[in-house]
Coordinates of C-alpha atoms and ligand atoms in Angstrom, one line a residue:
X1 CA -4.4 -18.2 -4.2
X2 CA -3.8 -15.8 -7.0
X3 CA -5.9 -12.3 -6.8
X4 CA -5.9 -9.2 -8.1
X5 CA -3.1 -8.4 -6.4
X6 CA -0.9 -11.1 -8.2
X7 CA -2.2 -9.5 -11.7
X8 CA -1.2 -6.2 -10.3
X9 CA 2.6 -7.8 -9.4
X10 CA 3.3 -9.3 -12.6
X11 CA 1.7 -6.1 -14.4
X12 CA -1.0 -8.0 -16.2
X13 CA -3.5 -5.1 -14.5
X14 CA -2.0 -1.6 -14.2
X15 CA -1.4 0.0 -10.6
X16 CA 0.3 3.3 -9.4
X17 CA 3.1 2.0 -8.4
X18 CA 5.5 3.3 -5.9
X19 CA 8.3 1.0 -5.5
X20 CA 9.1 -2.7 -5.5
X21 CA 11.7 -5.0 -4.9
X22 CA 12.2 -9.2 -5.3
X23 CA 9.8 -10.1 -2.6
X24 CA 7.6 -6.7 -1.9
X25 CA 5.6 -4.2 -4.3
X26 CA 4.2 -0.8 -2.8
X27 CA 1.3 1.1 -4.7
X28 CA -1.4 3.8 -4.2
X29 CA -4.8 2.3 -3.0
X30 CA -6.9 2.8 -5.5
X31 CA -10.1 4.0 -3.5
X32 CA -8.2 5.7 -0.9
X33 CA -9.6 6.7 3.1
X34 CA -7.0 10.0 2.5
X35 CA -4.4 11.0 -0.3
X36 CA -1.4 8.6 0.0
X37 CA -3.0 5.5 1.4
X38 CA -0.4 2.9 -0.2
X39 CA -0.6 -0.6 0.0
X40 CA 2.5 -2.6 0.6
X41 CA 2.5 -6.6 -0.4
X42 CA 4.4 -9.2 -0.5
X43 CA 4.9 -11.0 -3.6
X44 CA 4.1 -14.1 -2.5
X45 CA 0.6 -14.7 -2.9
X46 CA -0.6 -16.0 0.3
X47 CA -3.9 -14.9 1.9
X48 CA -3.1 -13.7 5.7
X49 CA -0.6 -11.4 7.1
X50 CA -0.2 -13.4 10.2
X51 CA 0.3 -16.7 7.8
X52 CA 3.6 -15.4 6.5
X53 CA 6.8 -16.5 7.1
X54 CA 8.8 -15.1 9.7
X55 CA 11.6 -13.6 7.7
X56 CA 8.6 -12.4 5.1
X57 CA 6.7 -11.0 8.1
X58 CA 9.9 -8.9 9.4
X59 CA 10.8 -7.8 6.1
X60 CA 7.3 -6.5 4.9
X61 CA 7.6 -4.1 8.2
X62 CA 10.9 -3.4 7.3
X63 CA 10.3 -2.6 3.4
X64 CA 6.6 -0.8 4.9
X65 CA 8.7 1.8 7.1
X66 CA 10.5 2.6 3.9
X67 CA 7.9 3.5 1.9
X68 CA 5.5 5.3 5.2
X69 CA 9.1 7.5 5.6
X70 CA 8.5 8.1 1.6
X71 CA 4.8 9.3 2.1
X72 CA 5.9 11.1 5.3
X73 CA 7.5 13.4 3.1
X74 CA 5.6 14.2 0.3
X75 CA 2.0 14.1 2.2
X76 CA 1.3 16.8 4.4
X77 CA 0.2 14.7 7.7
X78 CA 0.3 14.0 11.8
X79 CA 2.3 11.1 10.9
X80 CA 1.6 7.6 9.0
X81 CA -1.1 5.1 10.6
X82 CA -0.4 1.2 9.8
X83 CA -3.7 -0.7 9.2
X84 CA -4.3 -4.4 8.6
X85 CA -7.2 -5.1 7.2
X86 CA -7.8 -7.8 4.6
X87 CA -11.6 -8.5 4.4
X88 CA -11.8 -7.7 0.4
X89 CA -8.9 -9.1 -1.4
X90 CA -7.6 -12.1 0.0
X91 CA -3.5 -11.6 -0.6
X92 CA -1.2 -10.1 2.5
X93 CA -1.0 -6.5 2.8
X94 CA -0.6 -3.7 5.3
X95 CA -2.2 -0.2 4.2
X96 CA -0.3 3.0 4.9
X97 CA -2.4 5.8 5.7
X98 CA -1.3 9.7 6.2
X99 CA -3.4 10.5 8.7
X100 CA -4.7 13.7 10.1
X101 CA -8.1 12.7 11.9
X102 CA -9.3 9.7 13.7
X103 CA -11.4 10.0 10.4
X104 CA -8.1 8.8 8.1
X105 CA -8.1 5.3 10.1
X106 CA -11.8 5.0 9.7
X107 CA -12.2 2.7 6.2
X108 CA -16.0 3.0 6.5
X109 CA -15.8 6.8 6.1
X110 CA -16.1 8.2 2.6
X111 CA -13.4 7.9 0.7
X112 CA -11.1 10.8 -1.2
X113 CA -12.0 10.9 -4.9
X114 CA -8.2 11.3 -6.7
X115 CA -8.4 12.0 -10.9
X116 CA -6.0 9.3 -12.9
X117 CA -3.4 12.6 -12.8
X118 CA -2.9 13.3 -8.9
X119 CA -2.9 9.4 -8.2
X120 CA 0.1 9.8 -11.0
X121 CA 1.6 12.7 -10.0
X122 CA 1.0 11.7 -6.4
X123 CA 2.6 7.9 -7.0
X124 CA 5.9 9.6 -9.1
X125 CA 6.1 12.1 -6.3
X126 CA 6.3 9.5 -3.1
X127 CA 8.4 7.2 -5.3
X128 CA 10.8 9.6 -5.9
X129 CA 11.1 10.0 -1.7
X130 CA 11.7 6.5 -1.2
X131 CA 15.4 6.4 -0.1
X132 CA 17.2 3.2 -1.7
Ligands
AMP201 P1 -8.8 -5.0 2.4 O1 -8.6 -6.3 1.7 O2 -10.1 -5.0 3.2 O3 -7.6 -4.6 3.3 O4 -8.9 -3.9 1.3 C1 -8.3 -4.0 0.1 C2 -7.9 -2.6 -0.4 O5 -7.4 -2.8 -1.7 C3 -9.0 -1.6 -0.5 O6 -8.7 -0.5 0.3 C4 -9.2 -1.3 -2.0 O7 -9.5 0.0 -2.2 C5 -7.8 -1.7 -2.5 N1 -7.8 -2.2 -3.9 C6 -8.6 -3.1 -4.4 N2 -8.3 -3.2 -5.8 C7 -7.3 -2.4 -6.0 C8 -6.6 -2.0 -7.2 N3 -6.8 -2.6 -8.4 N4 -5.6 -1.1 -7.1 C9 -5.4 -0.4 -5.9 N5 -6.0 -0.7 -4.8 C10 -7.0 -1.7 -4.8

């Protein structure tokens, strides 16, 4: 089933993107629980993480770890907390969060408000990290 998501993929809605490759696209989540939460997704649109294929599966974590290394270094943080959600948009994902607090983890907390410049600056910034 084709979401948001897909309209973010093929660019017909704009996103700050991060990074992407053939089967995976990374981006800053829009209403973020702390600066840096990043979505990663697979192209494909299917609804479930645990639906995907295995080699999909493995290589999301793969191209995920990429990207958390990425925000690791531009986000001052403990470390980077994995989430899998998936209750509001219905296409695979995995959310990277920096965290510092239980807090960070906690998506029913109030979120960070970010202007359209830092998410920029902020997207340009962990892109940049992202080692190829
Ligand atoms: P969930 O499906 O519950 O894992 O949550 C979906 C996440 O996608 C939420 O954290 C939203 O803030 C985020 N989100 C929804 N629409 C967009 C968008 N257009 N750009 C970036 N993030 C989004």
């Amino acid at each position: 089933m084709e979401t948001i998501f897909t309209k973010i993929i093929n660019q017909e809605i704009p996103s700050y993107k991060i990074a992407e490759n053939d089967s995976f696209y990374a981006f800053l989540d829009i209403n973020p629980n702390a600066k840096g939460h990043t979505l990663v997704i697979p192209k494909k649109p299917i609804d479930k993480l645990f639906d995907l294929d295995e080699e999909t599966y493995a290589d999301l974590f793969s191209y995920a770890r990429k990207i958390a290394q990425a925000i690791e270094k531009v986000v001052p943080c403990n470390r980077v907390g994995l989430s899998v959600i998936g209750l509001e948009v219905p296409h695979a994902h995995v959310h990277l969060i920096p965290l510092n607090s239980m807090n960070d983890a906690n998506f029913a907390a109030p979120k960070e408000k970010m202007t359209s410049e830092e998410f920029i600056t902020l997207a340009n910034k962990i892109a940049e990290a992202v080692e190829n």
